[in-house]
Amino acid sequence: MRLVRCLLFAAALASAAETPQYSEKGDLLFPANYREWVFLSSGLGMTYGPQTAPQDNPRFDNVFAEPSAYRSFLSTGVWPDKTVLVLEVRAASSKGSINQAGHFQSDLVAIEAEVKDEKRFPGKWAFFDLGKANPHGRMLPAGASCYTCHAQNGAVDNTFVQFYPALLPVARAKGTLK
Amino acid sequence: MRLVRCLLFAAALASAAETPQYSEKGDLLFPANYREWVFLSSGLGMTYGPQTAPQDNPRFDNVFAEPSAYRSFLSTGVWPDKTVLVLEVRAASSKGSINQAGHFQSDLVAIEAEVKDEKRFPGKWAFFDLGKANPHGRMLPAGASCYTCHAQNGAVDNTFVQFYPALLPVARAKGTLK
C-alpha cells in the first residue's frame, strides 16, 4: 500500500497543473517555463483582415498550452477552468547559415497569454501582454479587439482550434467545434 | 525519511527520460507522445540548396526534443547520449477560416527522427523515417544526405541549433557552437 500511495503521489506531482498566478494589482505573473509546455502550432504572417500586398516582414507565432490543460482538452474537447495558453511572436529570418529560401524563427518579439478563469473574468477569458518576458503581464482592456475576435471566430471556446491541427480532430470527435 | 524517499522517487519519475526503443530488426519504435515533448522551433519552406524561384507549396517543419535531453542541453550546451529529436513536416494552408494571408499548419506530411546512441551507431547519430506515424521507423542508410549535411553544417553536435532560437544562446554561453 505504501508503494501504491507513493506512486499515486508521484503521478499527481508529475501532472500538477500550473494554474495562473496574479499580482495584487491583477497582473498575470509570467509563466517562466512556457517553452516546456505543449506546442499547439505555429503560423507565419497570418493576417485576419483583408490585404492586397504580401507582408514585407512576416512574423512567426507559436502557441503553447499548459500541459494539464492540454491533456484535459484531449479527453474532453474543451479547455478546463484555469487554462493558460501562451502566444510567442518571433521574427522570421530567411538568409542565414545554409538556408537559402523560406523562413526560420529568430528574435523574440512579444509574448501574450490567454487565460481562462471563470470566476475572475466576466467573459471567462482574459488576455495579457507580457512584452518580452516581463515578470508581470498587464491585462488587456475589455474593449481590445482580441476579445471580440476570439469570441466570434474561435472554433472552440474562444480559441482558434481551427489552426491547431493536433487538436482539431479531437474537437471534431468530441463534437465541440462551433 | 519515508516522505523524502517518496519525493525523490516522484522527482525521478517526473523527469524519467524516454530513451530510444528499437525493434529486433533495428527499426526505431515510434515515440508516440512526441507532441508533448519540448518544441525547439518551426520553419516554413526552408531550403538548403540554391534555388531561384519561390516554392509553390512550402511546408512547415516542427522540431521536438525529448524533455530530459532538452533539460540536459540547457545545462551543458550539448546533447546527452540517447537523445531523440523528432522532425514533423506539415502542409501549409493560407486561406481558411478568417485567415487572409500568410500560412498556418495543416495536414501531417511526414515524421522523421534523429537519434544519438553512441555505442549503436558508428557516427553516434542516426536518422529514421517514421512515415505518417508508422509504428516502426526504418533507419536511413549511411549514404543518405542528412548524415553529411548535419555533420558538416549543424552548429552543435550534428544538430541545427543555429535555427533553434531558444537553444542558440545556451550554446553560445556554454561555448559549444561549432
PDB file of N, CA, C and O in Angstrom, chain A residues 100-149:
ATOM      1  N   GLN A 100      18.638  28.963 -47.779  1.00  0.00           N
ATOM      2  CA  GLN A 100      18.621  29.795 -48.988  1.00  0.00           C
ATOM      3  C   GLN A 100      17.269  30.444 -49.246  1.00  0.00           C
ATOM      4  O   GLN A 100      17.170  31.464 -49.910  1.00  0.00           O
ATOM      5  N   ALA A 101      16.212  29.808 -48.783  1.00  0.00           N
ATOM      6  CA  ALA A 101      14.876  30.341 -49.049  1.00  0.00           C
ATOM      7  C   ALA A 101      13.958  29.898 -47.924  1.00  0.00           C
ATOM      8  O   ALA A 101      14.342  29.104 -47.073  1.00  0.00           O
ATOM      9  N   GLY A 102      12.738  30.409 -47.932  1.00  0.00           N
ATOM     10  CA  GLY A 102      11.833  30.106 -46.836  1.00  0.00           C
ATOM     11  C   GLY A 102      12.227  30.896 -45.605  1.00  0.00           C
ATOM     12  O   GLY A 102      13.013  31.852 -45.689  1.00  0.00           O
ATOM     13  N   HIS A 103      11.682  30.523 -44.467  1.00  0.00           N
ATOM     14  CA  HIS A 103      11.875  31.300 -43.246  1.00  0.00           C
ATOM     15  C   HIS A 103      12.128  30.403 -42.041  1.00  0.00           C
ATOM     16  O   HIS A 103      11.521  29.339 -41.923  1.00  0.00           O
ATOM     17  N   PHE A 104      13.011  30.889 -41.161  1.00  0.00           N
ATOM     18  CA  PHE A 104      13.182  30.222 -39.864  1.00  0.00           C
ATOM     19  C   PHE A 104      13.024  31.268 -38.766  1.00  0.00           C
ATOM     20  O   PHE A 104      13.083  32.473 -39.020  1.00  0.00           O
ATOM     21  N   GLN A 105      12.803  30.786 -37.550  1.00  0.00           N
ATOM     22  CA  GLN A 105      12.487  31.698 -36.443  1.00  0.00           C
ATOM     23  C   GLN A 105      13.751  32.298 -35.841  1.00  0.00           C
ATOM     24  O   GLN A 105      14.765  31.622 -35.723  1.00  0.00           O
ATOM     25  N   SER A 106      13.645  33.573 -35.448  1.00  0.00           N
ATOM     26  CA  SER A 106      14.800  34.195 -34.793  1.00  0.00           C
ATOM     27  C   SER A 106      14.330  34.971 -33.553  1.00  0.00           C
ATOM     28  O   SER A 106      13.697  34.379 -32.678  1.00  0.00           O
ATOM     29  N   ASP A 107      14.616  36.270 -33.487  1.00  0.00           N
ATOM     30  CA  ASP A 107      14.452  37.003 -32.218  1.00  0.00           C
ATOM     31  C   ASP A 107      13.018  37.032 -31.693  1.00  0.00           C
ATOM     32  O   ASP A 107      12.052  37.171 -32.445  1.00  0.00           O
ATOM     33  N   LEU A 108      12.929  36.988 -30.383  1.00  0.00           N
ATOM     34  CA  LEU A 108      11.645  37.127 -29.700  1.00  0.00           C
ATOM     35  C   LEU A 108      11.105  38.537 -29.911  1.00  0.00           C
ATOM     36  O   LEU A 108      11.830  39.525 -29.743  1.00  0.00           O
ATOM     37  N   VAL A 109       9.835  38.638 -30.290  1.00  0.00           N
ATOM     38  CA  VAL A 109       9.204  39.943 -30.498  1.00  0.00           C
ATOM     39  C   VAL A 109       8.236  40.267 -29.358  1.00  0.00           C
ATOM     40  O   VAL A 109       8.231  41.381 -28.832  1.00  0.00           O
ATOM     41  N   ALA A 110       7.427  39.319 -28.963  1.00  0.00           N
ATOM     42  CA  ALA A 110       6.428  39.587 -27.921  1.00  0.00           C
ATOM     43  C   ALA A 110       5.857  38.277 -27.388  1.00  0.00           C
ATOM     44  O   ALA A 110       5.894  37.245 -28.071  1.00  0.00           O
ATOM     45  N   ILE A 111       5.342  38.349 -26.176  1.00  0.00           N
ATOM     46  CA  ILE A 111       4.663  37.204 -25.563  1.00  0.00           C
ATOM     47  C   ILE A 111       3.308  37.684 -25.049  1.00  0.00           C
ATOM     48  O   ILE A 111       3.222  38.727 -24.378  1.00  0.00           O
ATOM     49  N   GLU A 112       2.262  36.954 -25.384  1.00  0.00           N
ATOM     50  CA  GLU A 112       0.929  37.249 -24.864  1.00  0.00           C
ATOM     51  C   GLU A 112       0.357  35.973 -24.261  1.00  0.00           C
ATOM     52  O   GLU A 112       0.784  34.877 -24.603  1.00  0.00           O
ATOM     53  N   ALA A 113      -0.594  36.137 -23.362  1.00  0.00           N
ATOM     54  CA  ALA A 113      -1.236  34.963 -22.761  1.00  0.00           C
ATOM     55  C   ALA A 113      -2.738  35.129 -22.821  1.00  0.00           C
ATOM     56  O   ALA A 113      -3.266  36.241 -22.746  1.00  0.00           O
ATOM     57  N   GLU A 114      -3.425  33.990 -22.992  1.00  0.00           N
ATOM     58  CA  GLU A 114      -4.878  33.955 -22.903  1.00  0.00           C
ATOM     59  C   GLU A 114      -5.212  33.017 -21.744  1.00  0.00           C
ATOM     60  O   GLU A 114      -4.748  31.877 -21.707  1.00  0.00           O
ATOM     61  N   VAL A 115      -5.990  33.514 -20.807  1.00  0.00           N
ATOM     62  CA  VAL A 115      -6.228  32.784 -19.557  1.00  0.00           C
ATOM     63  C   VAL A 115      -7.723  32.575 -19.349  1.00  0.00           C
ATOM     64  O   VAL A 115      -8.515  33.517 -19.495  1.00  0.00           O
ATOM     65  N   LYS A 116      -8.081  31.350 -19.017  1.00  0.00           N
ATOM     66  CA  LYS A 116      -9.484  31.056 -18.667  1.00  0.00           C
ATOM     67  C   LYS A 116      -9.584  30.982 -17.139  1.00  0.00           C
ATOM     68  O   LYS A 116      -8.944  30.115 -16.528  1.00  0.00           O
ATOM     69  N   ASP A 117     -10.345  31.885 -16.576  1.00  0.00           N
ATOM     70  CA  ASP A 117     -10.521  31.896 -15.122  1.00  0.00           C
ATOM     71  C   ASP A 117     -11.960  32.335 -14.907  1.00  0.00           C
ATOM     72  O   ASP A 117     -12.283  33.524 -14.837  1.00  0.00           O
ATOM     73  N   GLU A 118     -12.829  31.353 -14.808  1.00  0.00           N
ATOM     74  CA  GLU A 118     -14.269  31.602 -14.982  1.00  0.00           C
ATOM     75  C   GLU A 118     -14.852  32.560 -13.956  1.00  0.00           C
ATOM     76  O   GLU A 118     -15.740  33.351 -14.276  1.00  0.00           O
ATOM     77  N   LYS A 119     -14.360  32.477 -12.724  1.00  0.00           N
ATOM     78  CA  LYS A 119     -14.933  33.362 -11.691  1.00  0.00           C
ATOM     79  C   LYS A 119     -14.286  34.738 -11.712  1.00  0.00           C
ATOM     80  O   LYS A 119     -14.859  35.710 -11.229  1.00  0.00           O
ATOM     81  N   ARG A 120     -13.100  34.820 -12.260  1.00  0.00           N
ATOM     82  CA  ARG A 120     -12.347  36.067 -12.184  1.00  0.00           C
ATOM     83  C   ARG A 120     -12.709  37.048 -13.302  1.00  0.00           C
ATOM     84  O   ARG A 120     -12.723  38.266 -13.087  1.00  0.00           O
ATOM     85  N   PHE A 121     -12.971  36.505 -14.498  1.00  0.00           N
ATOM     86  CA  PHE A 121     -13.194  37.379 -15.659  1.00  0.00           C
ATOM     87  C   PHE A 121     -14.652  37.279 -16.113  1.00  0.00           C
ATOM     88  O   PHE A 121     -15.176  36.161 -16.263  1.00  0.00           O
ATOM     89  N   PRO A 122     -15.291  38.411 -16.388  1.00  0.00           N
ATOM     90  CA  PRO A 122     -16.707  38.396 -16.775  1.00  0.00           C
ATOM     91  C   PRO A 122     -16.974  37.494 -17.985  1.00  0.00           C
ATOM     92  O   PRO A 122     -17.968  36.777 -18.019  1.00  0.00           O
ATOM     93  N   GLY A 123     -16.063  37.514 -18.975  1.00  0.00           N
ATOM     94  CA  GLY A 123     -16.257  36.670 -20.154  1.00  0.00           C
ATOM     95  C   GLY A 123     -15.525  35.344 -20.047  1.00  0.00           C
ATOM     96  O   GLY A 123     -15.269  34.699 -21.063  1.00  0.00           O
ATOM     97  N   LYS A 124     -15.145  34.980 -18.823  1.00  0.00           N
ATOM     98  CA  LYS A 124     -14.420  33.728 -18.526  1.00  0.00           C
ATOM     99  C   LYS A 124     -12.955  33.771 -18.950  1.00  0.00           C
ATOM    100  O   LYS A 124     -12.111  33.161 -18.320  1.00  0.00           O
ATOM    101  N   TRP A 125     -12.652  34.455 -20.053  1.00  0.00           N
ATOM    102  CA  TRP A 125     -11.288  34.506 -20.573  1.00  0.00           C
ATOM    103  C   TRP A 125     -10.756  35.948 -20.513  1.00  0.00           C
ATOM    104  O   TRP A 125     -11.530  36.902 -20.645  1.00  0.00           O
ATOM    105  N   ALA A 126      -9.425  36.076 -20.377  1.00  0.00           N
ATOM    106  CA  ALA A 126      -8.792  37.397 -20.490  1.00  0.00           C
ATOM    107  C   ALA A 126      -7.439  37.246 -21.178  1.00  0.00           C
ATOM    108  O   ALA A 126      -6.865  36.154 -21.229  1.00  0.00           O
ATOM    109  N   PHE A 127      -6.970  38.381 -21.709  1.00  0.00           N
ATOM    110  CA  PHE A 127      -5.707  38.413 -22.454  1.00  0.00           C
ATOM    111  C   PHE A 127      -4.703  39.298 -21.721  1.00  0.00           C
ATOM    112  O   PHE A 127      -5.081  40.335 -21.152  1.00  0.00           O
ATOM    113  N   PHE A 128      -3.444  38.905 -21.764  1.00  0.00           N
ATOM    114  CA  PHE A 128      -2.390  39.628 -21.055  1.00  0.00           C
ATOM    115  C   PHE A 128      -1.203  39.862 -21.983  1.00  0.00           C
ATOM    116  O   PHE A 128      -0.840  38.975 -22.775  1.00  0.00           O
ATOM    117  N   ASP A 129      -0.613  41.038 -21.836  1.00  0.00           N
ATOM    118  CA  ASP A 129       0.556  41.434 -22.625  1.00  0.00           C
ATOM    119  C   ASP A 129       1.798  41.264 -21.757  1.00  0.00           C
ATOM    120  O   ASP A 129       1.979  42.004 -20.782  1.00  0.00           O
ATOM    121  N   LEU A 130       2.645  40.312 -22.107  1.00  0.00           N
ATOM    122  CA  LEU A 130       3.832  40.024 -21.297  1.00  0.00           C
ATOM    123  C   LEU A 130       5.111  40.578 -21.916  1.00  0.00           C
ATOM    124  O   LEU A 130       6.220  40.209 -21.490  1.00  0.00           O
ATOM    125  N   GLY A 131       4.961  41.487 -22.890  1.00  0.00           N
ATOM    126  CA  GLY A 131       6.141  42.115 -23.504  1.00  0.00           C
ATOM    127  C   GLY A 131       7.130  41.058 -23.965  1.00  0.00           C
ATOM    128  O   GLY A 131       6.754  40.079 -24.609  1.00  0.00           O
ATOM    129  N   LYS A 132       8.391  41.274 -23.640  1.00  0.00           N
ATOM    130  CA  LYS A 132       9.412  40.260 -23.939  1.00  0.00           C
ATOM    131  C   LYS A 132       9.773  39.561 -22.624  1.00  0.00           C
ATOM    132  O   LYS A 132      10.834  39.806 -22.057  1.00  0.00           O
ATOM    133  N   ALA A 133       8.835  38.763 -22.145  1.00  0.00           N
ATOM    134  CA  ALA A 133       9.050  38.011 -20.902  1.00  0.00           C
ATOM    135  C   ALA A 133       9.108  38.926 -19.680  1.00  0.00           C
ATOM    136  O   ALA A 133       9.934  38.718 -18.783  1.00  0.00           O
ATOM    137  N   ASN A 134       8.234  39.930 -19.632  1.00  0.00           N
ATOM    138  CA  ASN A 134       8.134  40.757 -18.429  1.00  0.00           C
ATOM    139  C   ASN A 134       7.674  39.904 -17.245  1.00  0.00           C
ATOM    140  O   ASN A 134       6.861  38.995 -17.433  1.00  0.00           O
ATOM    141  N   PRO A 135       8.134  40.216 -16.036  1.00  0.00           N
ATOM    142  CA  PRO A 135       7.695  39.419 -14.871  1.00  0.00           C
ATOM    143  C   PRO A 135       6.183  39.500 -14.641  1.00  0.00           C
ATOM    144  O   PRO A 135       5.580  38.538 -14.188  1.00  0.00           O
ATOM    145  N   HIS A 136       5.594  40.664 -14.950  1.00  0.00           N
ATOM    146  CA  HIS A 136       4.151  40.853 -14.785  1.00  0.00           C
ATOM    147  C   HIS A 136       3.530  41.211 -16.134  1.00  0.00           C
ATOM    148  O   HIS A 136       4.080  42.042 -16.859  1.00  0.00           O
ATOM    149  N   GLY A 137       2.385  40.604 -16.440  1.00  0.00           N
ATOM    150  CA  GLY A 137       1.704  40.927 -17.697  1.00  0.00           C
ATOM    151  C   GLY A 137       0.438  41.720 -17.435  1.00  0.00           C
ATOM    152  O   GLY A 137      -0.424  41.317 -16.654  1.00  0.00           O
ATOM    153  N   ARG A 138       0.315  42.840 -18.103  1.00  0.00           N
ATOM    154  CA  ARG A 138      -0.849  43.711 -17.950  1.00  0.00           C
ATOM    155  C   ARG A 138      -2.050  43.095 -18.676  1.00  0.00           C
ATOM    156  O   ARG A 138      -1.928  42.631 -19.808  1.00  0.00           O
ATOM    157  N   MET A 139      -3.197  43.138 -18.039  1.00  0.00           N
ATOM    158  CA  MET A 139      -4.405  42.618 -18.687  1.00  0.00           C
ATOM    159  C   MET A 139      -4.865  43.598 -19.752  1.00  0.00           C
ATOM    160  O   MET A 139      -4.892  44.811 -19.520  1.00  0.00           O
ATOM    161  N   LEU A 140      -5.201  43.097 -20.941  1.00  0.00           N
ATOM    162  CA  LEU A 140      -5.711  43.974 -21.988  1.00  0.00           C
ATOM    163  C   LEU A 140      -7.147  44.350 -21.644  1.00  0.00           C
ATOM    164  O   LEU A 140      -7.903  43.531 -21.126  1.00  0.00           O
ATOM    165  N   PRO A 141      -7.525  45.607 -21.911  1.00  0.00           N
ATOM    166  CA  PRO A 141      -8.865  46.061 -21.525  1.00  0.00           C
ATOM    167  C   PRO A 141      -9.952  45.333 -22.319  1.00  0.00           C
ATOM    168  O   PRO A 141      -9.708  44.840 -23.427  1.00  0.00           O
ATOM    169  N   ALA A 142     -11.133  45.303 -21.749  1.00  0.00           N
ATOM    170  CA  ALA A 142     -12.235  44.520 -22.330  1.00  0.00           C
ATOM    171  C   ALA A 142     -12.569  44.957 -23.754  1.00  0.00           C
ATOM    172  O   ALA A 142     -13.124  44.181 -24.532  1.00  0.00           O
ATOM    173  N   GLY A 143     -12.217  46.204 -24.118  1.00  0.00           N
ATOM    174  CA  GLY A 143     -12.509  46.687 -25.462  1.00  0.00           C
ATOM    175  C   GLY A 143     -11.500  46.261 -26.509  1.00  0.00           C
ATOM    176  O   GLY A 143     -11.694  46.526 -27.703  1.00  0.00           O
ATOM    177  N   ALA A 144     -10.417  45.609 -26.105  1.00  0.00           N
ATOM    178  CA  ALA A 144      -9.379  45.223 -27.072  1.00  0.00           C
ATOM    179  C   ALA A 144      -9.957  44.239 -28.091  1.00  0.00           C
ATOM    180  O   ALA A 144     -10.797  43.400 -27.762  1.00  0.00           O
ATOM    181  N   SER A 145      -9.450  44.340 -29.323  1.00  0.00           N
ATOM    182  CA  SER A 145     -10.049  43.570 -30.415  1.00  0.00           C
ATOM    183  C   SER A 145      -9.919  42.068 -30.213  1.00  0.00           C
ATOM    184  O   SER A 145     -10.721  41.284 -30.736  1.00  0.00           O
ATOM    185  N   CYS A 146      -8.912  41.626 -29.457  1.00  0.00           N
ATOM    186  CA  CYS A 146      -8.731  40.183 -29.279  1.00  0.00           C
ATOM    187  C   CYS A 146      -9.962  39.533 -28.636  1.00  0.00           C
ATOM    188  O   CYS A 146     -10.315  38.397 -28.983  1.00  0.00           O
ATOM    189  N   TYR A 147     -10.625  40.264 -27.725  1.00  0.00           N
ATOM    190  CA  TYR A 147     -11.783  39.666 -27.036  1.00  0.00           C
ATOM    191  C   TYR A 147     -12.916  39.349 -28.023  1.00  0.00           C
ATOM    192  O   TYR A 147     -13.448  38.247 -28.041  1.00  0.00           O
ATOM    193  N   THR A 148     -13.265  40.337 -28.846  1.00  0.00           N
ATOM    194  CA  THR A 148     -14.386  40.090 -29.767  1.00  0.00           C
ATOM    195  C   THR A 148     -13.983  39.111 -30.866  1.00  0.00           C
ATOM    196  O   THR A 148     -14.770  38.255 -31.254  1.00  0.00           O
ATOM    197  N   CYS A 149     -12.731  39.216 -31.341  1.00  0.00           N
ATOM    198  CA  CYS A 149     -12.303  38.329 -32.433  1.00  0.00           C
ATOM    199  C   CYS A 149     -12.285  36.867 -31.972  1.00  0.00           C
ATOM    200  O   CYS A 149     -12.772  35.983 -32.675  1.00  0.00           O
TER     201      CYS A 149
END
